[in-house]
Amino acid sequence: MHFIKGVLITLLVTTLSGCAFWGSGQRVQQNGSVVDYLYPNAKQPTAMVPGMTQLRPPVRVGIAFVPGGGWGNGPSEQQKMKLLERVKASFSQHAYIGSIEIIPSAYMQARGGFDNLDQVARMFNVEVVALLSYDQVQFNDTNRLSLLYWTIVGAYVINGNQYDIQTMLDASVFDVKSRKLLFRAPGTSRIAGNATMAGFSEKSRAAQTEGYNQAVDQLIPNLQGQLDNFREHLKSDSSIQITNKDGYRGGGAADWSWLALAAILAALVYGQRRRTR
């Protein structure tokens, strides 16, 4: 009886040791690359030929996730729509932005290139498209401090797993006609946690979703800053021509210059009136 009990304990300890290292070092990744989408047959983006880009405020903007691959193929379509709605709100705060269309993933062809982007732009009647690329990596490790509880009815094992999820989102804004990259804005996040074996999948999935939400939290202020910087950059960039659409009176580089001049003149007139009183 003592011999049998000793064998059983040895087998149990061996099994626990195996469990403690099971799955150690796993790495899973999901990503959607703007380079793979726009330049499917090139090892690196093609050098752009210098040319004139014409923007006609208020600019019609489309927002979409690039097609992805890997584990899970990225966020679900419902999650993508929620994230894109948040990005849309950033664009809508600027007067020189007109209509903003959210483009569902079904219209974005994997490795579709600029041909697919042209088709999507015509279909949704947009002139500029913000492409959201993403890269999320999850590192899984079985916690080596797995717990063995001896109870009155026998042994009870709790294996603890730990995960580390790193997420990157990047918004690349292109003028469709000239294929010029106007500006980009990134957002990143990192979430670390642990869970029992039974609850690991549920908790790690929730952490994946939270990783994207936190990355968007960081991306939005960066995007706002880039939108403001781009408006200022237009005043000195001779490769971008601003021509307002009929009926539009604000948002072009010339309009901003006139507004600044009008403010100076108003200040001078006000000062002159004060001196003559």
PDB file of C-alpha atoms in Angstrom, residues 68-186:
ATOM      1  CA  GLY A  68      -5.590  41.779 -41.630  1.00  0.00           C
ATOM      2  CA  GLY A  69      -4.385  38.283 -41.002  1.00  0.00           C
ATOM      3  CA  GLY A  70      -3.001  36.076 -38.266  1.00  0.00           C
ATOM      4  CA  TRP A  71      -4.694  34.812 -35.128  1.00  0.00           C
ATOM      5  CA  GLY A  72      -8.285  35.970 -34.972  1.00  0.00           C
ATOM      6  CA  ASN A  73      -7.858  38.382 -37.938  1.00  0.00           C
ATOM      7  CA  GLY A  74      -7.970  41.360 -35.600  1.00  0.00           C
ATOM      8  CA  PRO A  75     -10.938  42.968 -33.864  1.00  0.00           C
ATOM      9  CA  SER A  76     -14.429  41.795 -34.743  1.00  0.00           C
ATOM     10  CA  GLU A  77     -16.399  43.888 -37.223  1.00  0.00           C
ATOM     11  CA  GLN A  78     -18.531  45.226 -34.383  1.00  0.00           C
ATOM     12  CA  GLN A  79     -15.428  46.289 -32.461  1.00  0.00           C
ATOM     13  CA  LYS A  80     -13.974  47.921 -35.579  1.00  0.00           C
ATOM     14  CA  MET A  81     -17.145  49.961 -36.090  1.00  0.00           C
ATOM     15  CA  LYS A  82     -17.009  51.234 -32.497  1.00  0.00           C
ATOM     16  CA  LEU A  83     -13.344  52.175 -32.825  1.00  0.00           C
ATOM     17  CA  LEU A  84     -13.932  53.892 -36.176  1.00  0.00           C
ATOM     18  CA  GLU A  85     -16.821  55.906 -34.710  1.00  0.00           C
ATOM     19  CA  ARG A  86     -14.405  57.310 -32.146  1.00  0.00           C
ATOM     20  CA  VAL A  87     -11.885  58.232 -34.837  1.00  0.00           C
ATOM     21  CA  LYS A  88     -14.689  59.794 -36.898  1.00  0.00           C
ATOM     22  CA  ALA A  89     -15.511  62.128 -34.014  1.00  0.00           C
ATOM     23  CA  SER A  90     -11.936  63.465 -34.147  1.00  0.00           C
ATOM     24  CA  PHE A  91     -12.275  64.461 -37.801  1.00  0.00           C
ATOM     25  CA  SER A  92     -15.721  65.997 -37.357  1.00  0.00           C
ATOM     26  CA  GLN A  93     -14.366  68.709 -35.045  1.00  0.00           C
ATOM     27  CA  HIS A  94     -12.579  70.480 -37.907  1.00  0.00           C
ATOM     28  CA  ALA A  95     -14.335  72.943 -40.209  1.00  0.00           C
ATOM     29  CA  TYR A  96     -12.361  71.969 -43.312  1.00  0.00           C
ATOM     30  CA  ILE A  97     -13.605  68.364 -43.009  1.00  0.00           C
ATOM     31  CA  GLY A  98     -16.932  67.716 -44.740  1.00  0.00           C
ATOM     32  CA  SER A  99     -18.715  64.377 -44.758  1.00  0.00           C
ATOM     33  CA  ILE A 100     -17.063  61.418 -43.006  1.00  0.00           C
ATOM     34  CA  GLU A 101     -17.843  57.870 -44.123  1.00  0.00           C
ATOM     35  CA  ILE A 102     -17.025  54.706 -42.170  1.00  0.00           C
ATOM     36  CA  ILE A 103     -16.068  51.988 -44.661  1.00  0.00           C
ATOM     37  CA  PRO A 104     -16.938  48.391 -43.630  1.00  0.00           C
ATOM     38  CA  SER A 105     -14.249  45.734 -43.893  1.00  0.00           C
ATOM     39  CA  ALA A 106     -16.205  43.865 -46.570  1.00  0.00           C
ATOM     40  CA  TYR A 107     -15.178  46.515 -49.120  1.00  0.00           C
ATOM     41  CA  MET A 108     -11.472  46.305 -48.270  1.00  0.00           C
ATOM     42  CA  GLN A 109      -9.725  43.584 -50.262  1.00  0.00           C
ATOM     43  CA  ALA A 110      -6.662  41.914 -48.778  1.00  0.00           C
ATOM     44  CA  ARG A 111      -3.571  43.147 -50.652  1.00  0.00           C
ATOM     45  CA  GLY A 112      -5.923  45.206 -52.810  1.00  0.00           C
ATOM     46  CA  GLY A 113      -3.481  48.078 -53.343  1.00  0.00           C
ATOM     47  CA  PHE A 114      -4.362  51.551 -54.556  1.00  0.00           C
ATOM     48  CA  ASP A 115      -6.709  50.009 -57.142  1.00  0.00           C
ATOM     49  CA  ASN A 116      -8.977  48.815 -54.361  1.00  0.00           C
ATOM     50  CA  LEU A 117      -8.591  52.139 -52.553  1.00  0.00           C
ATOM     51  CA  ASP A 118      -9.675  53.976 -55.728  1.00  0.00           C
ATOM     52  CA  GLN A 119     -12.750  51.728 -56.023  1.00  0.00           C
ATOM     53  CA  VAL A 120     -13.712  52.273 -52.383  1.00  0.00           C
ATOM     54  CA  ALA A 121     -13.233  56.052 -52.705  1.00  0.00           C
ATOM     55  CA  ARG A 122     -15.535  56.182 -55.738  1.00  0.00           C
ATOM     56  CA  MET A 123     -18.126  53.955 -54.090  1.00  0.00           C
ATOM     57  CA  PHE A 124     -18.299  56.049 -50.914  1.00  0.00           C
ATOM     58  CA  ASN A 125     -17.632  59.375 -52.686  1.00  0.00           C
ATOM     59  CA  VAL A 126     -14.603  60.339 -50.585  1.00  0.00           C
ATOM     60  CA  GLU A 127     -11.414  62.163 -51.514  1.00  0.00           C
ATOM     61  CA  VAL A 128      -9.203  61.361 -48.532  1.00  0.00           C
ATOM     62  CA  VAL A 129      -9.018  58.030 -46.694  1.00  0.00           C
ATOM     63  CA  ALA A 130      -7.671  57.367 -43.206  1.00  0.00           C
ATOM     64  CA  LEU A 131      -6.400  53.775 -43.083  1.00  0.00           C
ATOM     65  CA  LEU A 132      -6.079  52.196 -39.653  1.00  0.00           C
ATOM     66  CA  SER A 133      -3.405  49.526 -39.456  1.00  0.00           C
ATOM     67  CA  TYR A 134      -2.968  47.426 -36.329  1.00  0.00           C
ATOM     68  CA  ASP A 135      -0.569  45.007 -34.691  1.00  0.00           C
ATOM     69  CA  GLN A 136      -1.455  43.134 -31.515  1.00  0.00           C
ATOM     70  CA  VAL A 137       0.851  40.569 -29.934  1.00  0.00           C
ATOM     71  CA  GLN A 138      -0.114  38.383 -27.010  1.00  0.00           C
ATOM     72  CA  PHE A 139       2.578  36.580 -25.021  1.00  0.00           C
ATOM     73  CA  ASN A 140       1.269  33.667 -22.951  1.00  0.00           C
ATOM     74  CA  ASP A 141       3.161  32.029 -20.114  1.00  0.00           C
ATOM     75  CA  THR A 142       1.959  29.405 -17.704  1.00  0.00           C
ATOM     76  CA  ASN A 143       2.777  30.611 -14.246  1.00  0.00           C
ATOM     77  CA  ARG A 144       5.350  28.305 -12.740  1.00  0.00           C
ATOM     78  CA  LEU A 145       3.896  28.852  -9.281  1.00  0.00           C
ATOM     79  CA  SER A 146       0.952  26.547  -9.916  1.00  0.00           C
ATOM     80  CA  LEU A 147      -0.795  25.720  -6.666  1.00  0.00           C
ATOM     81  CA  LEU A 148      -1.435  22.250  -5.291  1.00  0.00           C
ATOM     82  CA  TYR A 149      -4.053  22.033  -2.584  1.00  0.00           C
ATOM     83  CA  TRP A 150      -4.405  18.881  -0.506  1.00  0.00           C
ATOM     84  CA  THR A 151      -7.986  18.463   0.596  1.00  0.00           C
ATOM     85  CA  ILE A 152      -9.769  15.828   2.559  1.00  0.00           C
ATOM     86  CA  VAL A 153     -10.897  14.193  -0.669  1.00  0.00           C
ATOM     87  CA  GLY A 154      -7.557  14.425  -2.467  1.00  0.00           C
ATOM     88  CA  ALA A 155      -5.372  16.848  -4.403  1.00  0.00           C
ATOM     89  CA  TYR A 156      -6.661  19.952  -6.175  1.00  0.00           C
ATOM     90  CA  VAL A 157      -4.524  21.834  -8.686  1.00  0.00           C
ATOM     91  CA  ILE A 158      -4.882  25.475  -9.804  1.00  0.00           C
ATOM     92  CA  ASN A 159      -2.707  26.434 -12.749  1.00  0.00           C
ATOM     93  CA  GLY A 160      -2.193  30.192 -13.057  1.00  0.00           C
ATOM     94  CA  ASN A 161      -1.570  31.700 -16.490  1.00  0.00           C
ATOM     95  CA  GLN A 162      -0.164  35.129 -17.225  1.00  0.00           C
ATOM     96  CA  TYR A 163      -0.479  37.174 -20.397  1.00  0.00           C
ATOM     97  CA  ASP A 164       1.047  40.331 -21.829  1.00  0.00           C
ATOM     98  CA  ILE A 165      -0.815  42.028 -24.681  1.00  0.00           C
ATOM     99  CA  GLN A 166       0.855  44.794 -26.689  1.00  0.00           C
ATOM    100  CA  THR A 167      -1.226  46.742 -29.209  1.00  0.00           C
ATOM    101  CA  MET A 168      -0.345  49.307 -31.861  1.00  0.00           C
ATOM    102  CA  LEU A 169      -2.765  51.302 -34.013  1.00  0.00           C
ATOM    103  CA  ASP A 170      -1.662  53.700 -36.735  1.00  0.00           C
ATOM    104  CA  ALA A 171      -3.849  56.073 -38.748  1.00  0.00           C
ATOM    105  CA  SER A 172      -2.334  56.879 -42.163  1.00  0.00           C
ATOM    106  CA  VAL A 173      -4.227  59.590 -44.038  1.00  0.00           C
ATOM    107  CA  PHE A 174      -3.940  59.486 -47.852  1.00  0.00           C
ATOM    108  CA  ASP A 175      -5.163  61.748 -50.617  1.00  0.00           C
ATOM    109  CA  VAL A 176      -6.646  59.131 -52.944  1.00  0.00           C
ATOM    110  CA  LYS A 177      -6.114  60.885 -56.274  1.00  0.00           C
ATOM    111  CA  SER A 178      -2.448  61.801 -55.808  1.00  0.00           C
ATOM    112  CA  ARG A 179      -1.756  58.821 -53.505  1.00  0.00           C
ATOM    113  CA  LYS A 180       0.093  61.187 -51.203  1.00  0.00           C
ATOM    114  CA  LEU A 181       0.472  60.400 -47.514  1.00  0.00           C
ATOM    115  CA  LEU A 182      -0.731  63.586 -45.837  1.00  0.00           C
ATOM    116  CA  PHE A 183       0.048  62.656 -42.236  1.00  0.00           C
ATOM    117  CA  ARG A 184      -0.150  59.808 -39.732  1.00  0.00           C
ATOM    118  CA  ALA A 185      -0.894  59.354 -36.032  1.00  0.00           C
ATOM    119  CA  PRO A 186      -0.045  56.357 -33.807  1.00  0.00           C
TER     120      PRO A 186
END
